[in-house]
Coordinates of C-alpha atoms and ligand atoms in Angstrom, one line a residue:
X186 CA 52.5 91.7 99.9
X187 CA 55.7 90.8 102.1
X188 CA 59.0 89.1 100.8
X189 CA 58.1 85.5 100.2
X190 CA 61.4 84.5 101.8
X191 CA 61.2 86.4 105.0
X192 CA 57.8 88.1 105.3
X193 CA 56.3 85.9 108.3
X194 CA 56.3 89.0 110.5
X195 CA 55.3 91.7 108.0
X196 CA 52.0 92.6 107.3
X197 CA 53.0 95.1 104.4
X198 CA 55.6 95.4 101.6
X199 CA 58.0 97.8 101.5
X200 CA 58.2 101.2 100.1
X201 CA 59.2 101.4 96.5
X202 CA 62.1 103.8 98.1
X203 CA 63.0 101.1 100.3
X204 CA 63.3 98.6 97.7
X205 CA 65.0 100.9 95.8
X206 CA 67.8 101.4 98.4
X207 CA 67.9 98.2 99.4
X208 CA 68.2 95.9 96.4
X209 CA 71.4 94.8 95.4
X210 CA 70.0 92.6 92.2
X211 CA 71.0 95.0 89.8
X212 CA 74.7 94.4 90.4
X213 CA 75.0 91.1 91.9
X214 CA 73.7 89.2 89.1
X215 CA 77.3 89.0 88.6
X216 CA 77.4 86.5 91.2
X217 CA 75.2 84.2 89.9
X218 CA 77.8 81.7 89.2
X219 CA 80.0 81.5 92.1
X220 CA 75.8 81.6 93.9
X221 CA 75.2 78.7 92.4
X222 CA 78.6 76.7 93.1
X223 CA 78.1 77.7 96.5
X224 CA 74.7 76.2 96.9
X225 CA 75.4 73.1 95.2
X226 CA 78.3 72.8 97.2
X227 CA 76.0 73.1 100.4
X228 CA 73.3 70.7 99.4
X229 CA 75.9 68.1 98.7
X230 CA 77.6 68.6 102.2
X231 CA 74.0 68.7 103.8
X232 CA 73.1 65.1 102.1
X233 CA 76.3 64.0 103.1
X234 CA 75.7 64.7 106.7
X235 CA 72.4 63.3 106.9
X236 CA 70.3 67.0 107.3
X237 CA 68.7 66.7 103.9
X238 CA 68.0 63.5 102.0
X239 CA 69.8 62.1 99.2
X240 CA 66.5 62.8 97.1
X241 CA 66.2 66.5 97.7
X242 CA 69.9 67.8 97.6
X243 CA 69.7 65.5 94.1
X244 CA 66.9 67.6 92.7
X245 CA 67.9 70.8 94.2
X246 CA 71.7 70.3 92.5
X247 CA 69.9 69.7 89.4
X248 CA 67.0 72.3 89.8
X249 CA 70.3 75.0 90.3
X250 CA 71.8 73.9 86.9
X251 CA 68.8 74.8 84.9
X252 CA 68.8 78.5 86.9
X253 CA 72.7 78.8 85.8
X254 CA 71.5 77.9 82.2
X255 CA 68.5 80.3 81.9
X256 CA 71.0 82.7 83.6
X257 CA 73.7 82.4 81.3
X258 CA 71.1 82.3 78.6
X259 CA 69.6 85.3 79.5
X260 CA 66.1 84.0 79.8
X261 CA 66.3 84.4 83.5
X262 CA 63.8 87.3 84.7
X263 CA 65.0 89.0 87.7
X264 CA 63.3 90.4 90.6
X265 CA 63.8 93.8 92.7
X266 CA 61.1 92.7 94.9
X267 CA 63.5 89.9 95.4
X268 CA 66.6 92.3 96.8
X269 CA 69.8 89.8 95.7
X270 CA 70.8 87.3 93.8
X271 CA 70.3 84.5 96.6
X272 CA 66.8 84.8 96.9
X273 CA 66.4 85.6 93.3
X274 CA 67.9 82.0 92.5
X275 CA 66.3 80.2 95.4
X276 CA 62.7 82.1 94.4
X277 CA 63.4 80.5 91.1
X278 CA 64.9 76.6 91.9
X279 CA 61.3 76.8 94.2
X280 CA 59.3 77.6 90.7
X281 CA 61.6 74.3 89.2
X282 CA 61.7 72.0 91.7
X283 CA 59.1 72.5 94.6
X284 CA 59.2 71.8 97.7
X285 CA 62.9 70.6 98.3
X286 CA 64.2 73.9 97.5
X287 CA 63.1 75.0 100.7
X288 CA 65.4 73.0 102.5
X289 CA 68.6 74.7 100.6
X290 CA 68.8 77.1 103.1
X291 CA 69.4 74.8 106.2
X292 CA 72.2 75.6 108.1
X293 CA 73.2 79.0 105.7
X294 CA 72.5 82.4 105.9
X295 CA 72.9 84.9 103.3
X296 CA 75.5 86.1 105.9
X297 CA 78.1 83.5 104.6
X298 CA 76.4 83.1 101.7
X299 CA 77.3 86.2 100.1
X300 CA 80.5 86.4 101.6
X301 CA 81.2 82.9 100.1
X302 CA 80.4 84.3 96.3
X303 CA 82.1 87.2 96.8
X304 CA 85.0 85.4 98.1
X305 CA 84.6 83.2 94.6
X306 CA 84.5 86.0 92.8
X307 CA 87.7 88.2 93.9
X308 CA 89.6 84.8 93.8
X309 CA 88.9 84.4 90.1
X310 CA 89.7 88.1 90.1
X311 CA 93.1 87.4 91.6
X312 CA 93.7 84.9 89.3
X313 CA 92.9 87.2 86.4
X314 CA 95.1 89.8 87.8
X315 CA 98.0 87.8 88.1
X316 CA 97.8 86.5 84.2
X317 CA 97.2 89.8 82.9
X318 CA 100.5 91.1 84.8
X319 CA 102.5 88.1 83.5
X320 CA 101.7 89.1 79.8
X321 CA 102.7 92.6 80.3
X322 CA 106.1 91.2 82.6
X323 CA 106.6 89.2 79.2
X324 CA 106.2 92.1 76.6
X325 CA 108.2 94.1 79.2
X326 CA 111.5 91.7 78.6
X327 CA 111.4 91.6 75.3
X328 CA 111.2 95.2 74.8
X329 CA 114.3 94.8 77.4
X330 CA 115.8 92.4 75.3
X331 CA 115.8 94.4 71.9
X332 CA 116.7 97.7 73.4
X333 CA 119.5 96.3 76.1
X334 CA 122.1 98.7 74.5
X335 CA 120.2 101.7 73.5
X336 CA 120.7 104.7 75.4
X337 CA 118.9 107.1 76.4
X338 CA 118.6 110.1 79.0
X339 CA 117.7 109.1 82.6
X340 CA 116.1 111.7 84.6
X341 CA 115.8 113.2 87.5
X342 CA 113.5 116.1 88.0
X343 CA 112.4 115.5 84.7
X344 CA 116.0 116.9 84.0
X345 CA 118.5 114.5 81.6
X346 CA 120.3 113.1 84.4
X347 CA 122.6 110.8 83.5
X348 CA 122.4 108.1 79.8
X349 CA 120.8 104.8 80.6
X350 CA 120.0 101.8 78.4
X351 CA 116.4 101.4 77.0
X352 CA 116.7 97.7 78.2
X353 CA 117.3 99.1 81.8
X354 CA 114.7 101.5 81.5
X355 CA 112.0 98.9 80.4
X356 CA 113.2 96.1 83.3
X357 CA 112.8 98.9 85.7
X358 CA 109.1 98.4 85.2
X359 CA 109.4 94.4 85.2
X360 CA 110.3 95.2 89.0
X361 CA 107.5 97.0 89.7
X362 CA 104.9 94.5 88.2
X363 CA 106.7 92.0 89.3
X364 CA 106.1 93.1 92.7
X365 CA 102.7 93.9 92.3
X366 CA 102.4 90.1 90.6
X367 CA 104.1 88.5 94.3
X368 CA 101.8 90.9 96.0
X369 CA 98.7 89.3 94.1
X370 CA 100.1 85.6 94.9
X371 CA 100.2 86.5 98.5
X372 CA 96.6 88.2 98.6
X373 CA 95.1 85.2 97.1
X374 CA 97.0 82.8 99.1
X375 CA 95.8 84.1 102.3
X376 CA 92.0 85.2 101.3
X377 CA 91.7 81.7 100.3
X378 CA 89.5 80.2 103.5
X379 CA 85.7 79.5 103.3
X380 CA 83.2 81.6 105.0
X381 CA 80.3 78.9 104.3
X382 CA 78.8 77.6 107.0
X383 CA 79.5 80.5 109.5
X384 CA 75.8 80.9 109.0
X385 CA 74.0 84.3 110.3
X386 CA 77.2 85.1 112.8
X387 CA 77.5 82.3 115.5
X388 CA 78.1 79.0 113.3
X389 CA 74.6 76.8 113.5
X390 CA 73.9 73.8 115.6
X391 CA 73.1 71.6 112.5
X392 CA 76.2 68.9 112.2
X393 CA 77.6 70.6 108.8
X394 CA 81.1 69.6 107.7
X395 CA 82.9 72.8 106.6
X396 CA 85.9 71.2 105.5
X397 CA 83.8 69.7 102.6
X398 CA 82.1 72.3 101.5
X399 CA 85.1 74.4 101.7
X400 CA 87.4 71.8 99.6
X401 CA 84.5 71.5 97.1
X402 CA 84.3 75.0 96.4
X403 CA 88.4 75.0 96.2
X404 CA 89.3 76.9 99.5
X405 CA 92.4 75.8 101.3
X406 CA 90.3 75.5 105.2
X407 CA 87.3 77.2 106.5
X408 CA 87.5 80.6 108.2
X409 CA 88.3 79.7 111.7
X410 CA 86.0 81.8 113.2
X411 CA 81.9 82.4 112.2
X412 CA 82.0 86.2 113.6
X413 CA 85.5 87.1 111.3
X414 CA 83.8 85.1 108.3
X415 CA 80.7 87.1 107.8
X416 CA 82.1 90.1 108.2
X417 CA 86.0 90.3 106.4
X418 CA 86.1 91.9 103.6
X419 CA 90.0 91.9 104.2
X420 CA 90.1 89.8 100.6
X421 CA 88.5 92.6 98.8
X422 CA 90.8 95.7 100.2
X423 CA 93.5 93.6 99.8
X424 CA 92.4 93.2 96.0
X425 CA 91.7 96.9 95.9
X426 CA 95.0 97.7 97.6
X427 CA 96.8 95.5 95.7
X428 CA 95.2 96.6 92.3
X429 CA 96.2 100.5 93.6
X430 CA 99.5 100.0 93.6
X431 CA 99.2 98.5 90.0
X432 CA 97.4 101.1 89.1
X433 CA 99.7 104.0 90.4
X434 CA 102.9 101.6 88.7
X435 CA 100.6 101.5 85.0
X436 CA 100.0 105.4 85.2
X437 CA 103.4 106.2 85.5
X438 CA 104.3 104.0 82.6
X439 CA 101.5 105.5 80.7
X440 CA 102.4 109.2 81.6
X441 CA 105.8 108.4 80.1
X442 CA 104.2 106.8 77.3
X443 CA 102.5 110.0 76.7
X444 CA 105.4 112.2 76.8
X445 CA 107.8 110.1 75.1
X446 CA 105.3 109.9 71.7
X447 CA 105.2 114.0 71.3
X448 CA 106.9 115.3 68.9
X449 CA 109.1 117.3 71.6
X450 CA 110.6 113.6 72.5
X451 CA 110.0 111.2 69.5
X452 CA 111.4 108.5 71.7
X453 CA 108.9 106.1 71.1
X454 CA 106.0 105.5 68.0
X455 CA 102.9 103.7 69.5
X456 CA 101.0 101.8 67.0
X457 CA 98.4 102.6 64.7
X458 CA 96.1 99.9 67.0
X459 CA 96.6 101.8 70.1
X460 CA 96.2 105.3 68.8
X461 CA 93.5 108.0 67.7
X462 CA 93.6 110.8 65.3
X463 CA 92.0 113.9 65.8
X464 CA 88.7 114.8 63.9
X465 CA 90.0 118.8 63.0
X466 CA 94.2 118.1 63.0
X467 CA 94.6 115.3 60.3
X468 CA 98.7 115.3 61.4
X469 CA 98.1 114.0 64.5
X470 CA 98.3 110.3 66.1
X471 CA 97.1 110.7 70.1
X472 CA 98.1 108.2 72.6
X473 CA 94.4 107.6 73.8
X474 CA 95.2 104.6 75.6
X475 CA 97.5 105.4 77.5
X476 CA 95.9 108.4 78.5
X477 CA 92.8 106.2 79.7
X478 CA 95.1 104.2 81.8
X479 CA 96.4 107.2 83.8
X480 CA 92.9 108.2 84.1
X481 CA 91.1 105.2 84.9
X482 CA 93.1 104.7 88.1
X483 CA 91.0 106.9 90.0
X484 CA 88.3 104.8 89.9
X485 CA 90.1 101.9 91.9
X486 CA 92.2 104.5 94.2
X487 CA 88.3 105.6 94.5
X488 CA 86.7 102.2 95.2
X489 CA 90.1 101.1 97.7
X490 CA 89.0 104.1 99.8
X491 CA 85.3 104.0 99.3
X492 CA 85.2 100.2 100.5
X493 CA 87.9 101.5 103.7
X494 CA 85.3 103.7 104.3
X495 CA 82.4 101.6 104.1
X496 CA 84.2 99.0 106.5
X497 CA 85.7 101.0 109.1
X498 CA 83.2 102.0 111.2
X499 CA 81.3 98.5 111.4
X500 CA 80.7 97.1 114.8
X501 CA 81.1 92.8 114.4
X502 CA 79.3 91.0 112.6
X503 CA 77.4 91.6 109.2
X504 CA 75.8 94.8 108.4
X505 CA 73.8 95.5 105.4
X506 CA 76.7 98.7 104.5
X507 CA 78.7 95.4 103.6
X508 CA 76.7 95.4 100.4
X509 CA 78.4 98.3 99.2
X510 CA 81.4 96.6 98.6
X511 CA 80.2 95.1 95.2
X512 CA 80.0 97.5 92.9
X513 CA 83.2 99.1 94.2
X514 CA 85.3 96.1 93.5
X515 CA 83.3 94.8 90.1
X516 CA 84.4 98.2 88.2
X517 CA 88.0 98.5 89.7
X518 CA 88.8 94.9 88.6
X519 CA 86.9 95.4 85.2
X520 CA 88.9 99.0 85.1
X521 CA 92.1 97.1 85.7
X522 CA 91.8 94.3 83.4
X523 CA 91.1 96.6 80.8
X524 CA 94.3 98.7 81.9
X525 CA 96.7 95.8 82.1
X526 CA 95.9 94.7 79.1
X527 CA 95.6 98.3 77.3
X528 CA 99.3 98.4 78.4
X529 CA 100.5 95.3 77.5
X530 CA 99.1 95.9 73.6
X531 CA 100.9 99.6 73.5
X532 CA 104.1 97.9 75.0
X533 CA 103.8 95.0 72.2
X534 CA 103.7 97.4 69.5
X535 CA 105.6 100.0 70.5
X536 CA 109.0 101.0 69.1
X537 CA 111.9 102.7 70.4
X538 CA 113.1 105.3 68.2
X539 CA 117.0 104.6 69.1
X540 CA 118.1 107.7 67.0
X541 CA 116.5 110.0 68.9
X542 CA 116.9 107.9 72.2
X543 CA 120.7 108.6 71.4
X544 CA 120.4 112.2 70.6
X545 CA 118.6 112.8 73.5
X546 CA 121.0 111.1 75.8
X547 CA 123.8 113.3 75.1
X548 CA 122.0 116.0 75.1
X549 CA 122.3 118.3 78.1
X550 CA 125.8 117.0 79.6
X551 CA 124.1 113.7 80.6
X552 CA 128.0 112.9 80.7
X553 CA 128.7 115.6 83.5
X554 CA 128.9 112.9 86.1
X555 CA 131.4 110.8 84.5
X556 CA 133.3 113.5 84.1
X557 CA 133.3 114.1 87.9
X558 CA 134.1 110.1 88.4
X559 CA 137.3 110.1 85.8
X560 CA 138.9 113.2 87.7
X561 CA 138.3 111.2 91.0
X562 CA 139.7 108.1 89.5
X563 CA 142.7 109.4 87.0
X564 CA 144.0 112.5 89.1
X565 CA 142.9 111.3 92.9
X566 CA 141.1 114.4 93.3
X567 CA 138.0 114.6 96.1
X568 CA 135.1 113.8 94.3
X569 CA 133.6 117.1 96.1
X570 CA 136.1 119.4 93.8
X571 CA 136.1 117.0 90.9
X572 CA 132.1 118.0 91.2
X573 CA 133.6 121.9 91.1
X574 CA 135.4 121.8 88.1
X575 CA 133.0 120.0 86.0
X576 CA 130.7 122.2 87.4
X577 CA 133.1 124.8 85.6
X578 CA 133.3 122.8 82.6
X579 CA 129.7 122.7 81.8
X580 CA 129.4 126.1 82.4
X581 CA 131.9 126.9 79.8
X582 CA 130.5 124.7 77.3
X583 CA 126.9 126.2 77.9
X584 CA 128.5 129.4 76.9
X585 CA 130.5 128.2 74.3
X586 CA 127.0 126.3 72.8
X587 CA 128.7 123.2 72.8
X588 CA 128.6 119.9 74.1
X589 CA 131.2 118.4 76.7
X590 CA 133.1 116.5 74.5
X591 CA 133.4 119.0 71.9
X592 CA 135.5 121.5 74.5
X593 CA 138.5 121.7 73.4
X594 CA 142.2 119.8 75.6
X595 CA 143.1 123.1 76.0
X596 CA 140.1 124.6 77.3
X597 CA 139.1 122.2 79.9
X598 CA 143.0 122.4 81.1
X599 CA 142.5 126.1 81.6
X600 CA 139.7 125.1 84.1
X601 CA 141.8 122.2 85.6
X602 CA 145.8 121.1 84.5
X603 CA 145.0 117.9 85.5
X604 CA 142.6 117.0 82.8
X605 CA 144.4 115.2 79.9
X606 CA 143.7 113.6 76.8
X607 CA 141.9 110.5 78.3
X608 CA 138.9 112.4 79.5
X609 CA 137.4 112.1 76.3
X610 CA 137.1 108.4 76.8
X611 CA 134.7 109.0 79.3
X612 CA 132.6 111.4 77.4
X613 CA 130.6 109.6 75.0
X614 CA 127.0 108.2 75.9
X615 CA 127.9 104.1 74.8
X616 CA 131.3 104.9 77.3
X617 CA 128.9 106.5 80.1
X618 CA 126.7 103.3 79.8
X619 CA 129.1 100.4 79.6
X620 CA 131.0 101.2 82.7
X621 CA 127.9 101.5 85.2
X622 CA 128.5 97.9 85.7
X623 CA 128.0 97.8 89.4
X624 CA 125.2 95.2 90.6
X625 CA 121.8 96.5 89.3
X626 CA 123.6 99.5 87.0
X627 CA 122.5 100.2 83.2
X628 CA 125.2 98.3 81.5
X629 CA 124.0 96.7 78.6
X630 CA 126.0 93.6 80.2
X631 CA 124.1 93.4 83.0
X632 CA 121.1 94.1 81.6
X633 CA 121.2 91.2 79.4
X634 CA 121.8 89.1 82.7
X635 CA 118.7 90.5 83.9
X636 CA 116.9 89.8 81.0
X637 CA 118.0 86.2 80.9
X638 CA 117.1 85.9 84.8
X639 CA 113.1 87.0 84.1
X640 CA 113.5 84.8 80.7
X641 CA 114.2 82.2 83.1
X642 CA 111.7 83.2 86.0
X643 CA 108.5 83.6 83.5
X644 CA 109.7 80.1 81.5
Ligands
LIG774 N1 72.6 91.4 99.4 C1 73.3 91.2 100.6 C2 74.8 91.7 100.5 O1 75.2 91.9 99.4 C3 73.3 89.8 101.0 C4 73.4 89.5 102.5 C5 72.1 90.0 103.1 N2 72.1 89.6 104.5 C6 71.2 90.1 105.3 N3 71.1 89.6 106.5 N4 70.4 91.0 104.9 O2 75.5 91.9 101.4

């Protein structure tokens, strides 16, 4: 037999490989909710303006609360034959209420319909997004806070570069998520305008009031134009895209999460909650969850390019390709709620081992550089040949198996006569720290003024 809903011109069903291909039920059940707010929005709008009676969009309002309860109650039976969640509701309000649930559709299409719960959906998503990265932002700072004057080696290369402060280190990441929480504000900001009532693609000649429907449903204005409505799926990229970034910011932090907890680096101990032992190696403690974050970014970098893909070859207005873009978005946002708050727990729990954070910063003439700076400063010579002769310096110390500081006045004079007794001042890993005090440097000073400025931004 045909499709109940549109079957007026078919004679036969459709191949049990067509419905296969062409159902979308199994995943955008999810959408029930924001289905059901949609269309109780529209029946009230559709009363309001006189196209339905007072009577009907009444019964149909109730009629769609009892399918939201059987939903959420799992008593609901859904349909393949049925393709989607729209008709799969609608099919079922007819069973409850009768006749008047053929009027729902007035006016609507599943054109704006489905762009409407989507829409309801990524928005709640958005929101989601941006709480999870303000608890991570907040374990962030107070990981800042405690460690604001431990050091430990910067790198470059993956080569001790120069000391920083753990505090420093930590805030470094509070920028990054901090973007990524503005760019979230942003993307939600501007996806919110309501597609319902673009209808099919041209609008409809019934005298519908958007602006209702669209405060209702908690939009800022309706889509301005009935073509763009139907068929942007800006609002999901931009989740996608936005969520990318996030994810490539939580996979760095989780590949130094990874590498700091070996026993090669020992500079941080993740907690028993967020770790795995190893069923044949009782010594050893894995860092599972941070291992999952890195990897569970490729599944959104996957569904930001796979919904790029599915969009950019589309010709105005909807296409049925469009339905691709569900499952794509439902497990990167699932993926990424899971990661953000994966990462937030590890950072809770984690703790800094400062003794090795210390021993580590010295290690490897993290100091080198200061070095350089106090010739330039002390003796006036070009920073170019102050470079040189620590250059020398470390060399001779790498021979001698010592550290910088440990060279003797007399050696380091041999290399340049200008050297006196003040260098060693400079040499220590606390020294190196405290005097990067320039706007933005490591100095536990100013990174307790930055951790007092988030303090203050989060409240
Ligand atoms: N299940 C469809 C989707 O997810 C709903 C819209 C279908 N519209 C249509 N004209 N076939 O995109």
């Amino acid at each position: 037999t045909s499709n109940q809903m549109w079957g007026g011109r078919f004679a036969a069903g459709p191949d049990a490989i067509m419905e296969a291909i062409n159902a979308s039920i199994g995943f955008d059940k999810r959408l029930a909710a924001q289905d059901i707010a949609g269309s109780r929005a529209h029946a009230a709008m559709l009363a309001a303006q006189g196209i339905i009676s007072d009577s009907d969009a009444e019964v149909i309002r109730e009629g769609l609360l009892t399918v939201l309860s059987e939903i959420e109650g799992g008593t609901f039976e859904f349909s393949t034959a049925l393709e989607d969640i729209h008709m799969n509701v609608e099919a079922r309000l007819k069973q409850i209420v009768g006749e008047p649930a053929g009027r729902l559709h007035t006016a609507r299409s599943r054109n704006d319909q489905v762009a409407t719960d989507f829409k309801l959906w990524v928005r709640d998503q958005f929101d989601a997004f941006e709480s999870g990265l303000l608890a991570l932002i907040r374990a962030l700072v107070t990981q800042a806070e405690t460690g604001a004057d431990w050091v430990m080696p910067g790198f470059t290369h993956l080569q001790t570069a120069q000391p920083v402060t753990w505090g420093h280190h930590m805030l470094a990441y509070v920028e990054m998520f901090a973007r990524d929480l503005s760019r979230v504000r942003d993307g939600r900001k501007r996806m919110n305008e309501c597609p319902l009532g673009a209808a099919a693609l041209a609008g409809t000649g019934f005298a519908i009031d958007r602006h209702m429907t669209a405060e209702t449903l908690g939009f800022d204005r309706p889509a301005a134009n009935s073509l763009d409505a139907v068929s942007d799926r800006d609002f999901a990229l931009e989740f996608l895209g936005t969520a990318s970034i996030c994810a490539m910011h939580l996979s760095r932090f989780a590949e130094e999460l990874v590498i700091w907890s070996s026993a090669q680096f020992r500079f941080v101990a993740l907690s028993d909650r967020f770790s795995t032992g190893s069923s044949i190696m009782p010594q050893k403690k894995n860092p599972d969850a941070a291992e999952l974050i890195r990897a569970k970014i490729g599944r959104i970098f996957g569904a930001n390019v796979a919904l790029m893909t599915v969009m950019k070859g589309l010709p105005l207005a909807y296409s049925k390709d469009m339905q691709e873009d569900k499952e794509q978005v439902f497990d990167a946002a699932d993926n990424l709620m899971l990661a953000l708050a994966a990462m937030e727990g590890m950072v809770r729990d984690m703790q800094g081992n400062r003794d090795a954070l210390e021993a580590a910063a010295s290690a490897g003439f993290s100091t080198a550089t200061d070095l350089a700076d106090w010739l330039v400063r002390e003796t006036g010579l070009p920073f170019r040949e102050a470079h040189h002769v620590t250059g020398s310096l470390v060399a001779m110390a790498e021979k001698q198996g010592c550290d910088l500081p440990d060279l003797s006045l007399q050696d380091m004079r041999s290399v340049s006569g200008a050297i006196t007794e003040g260098i060693y001042d400079v040499l220590g890993v606390h020294n190196s720290v405290a005097s990067r005090l320039s706007y933005g440097g490591t100095a536990p000073e100013r990174v307790r003024e930055q951790v007092a400025r988030w303090k203050e931004i989060l409240g």
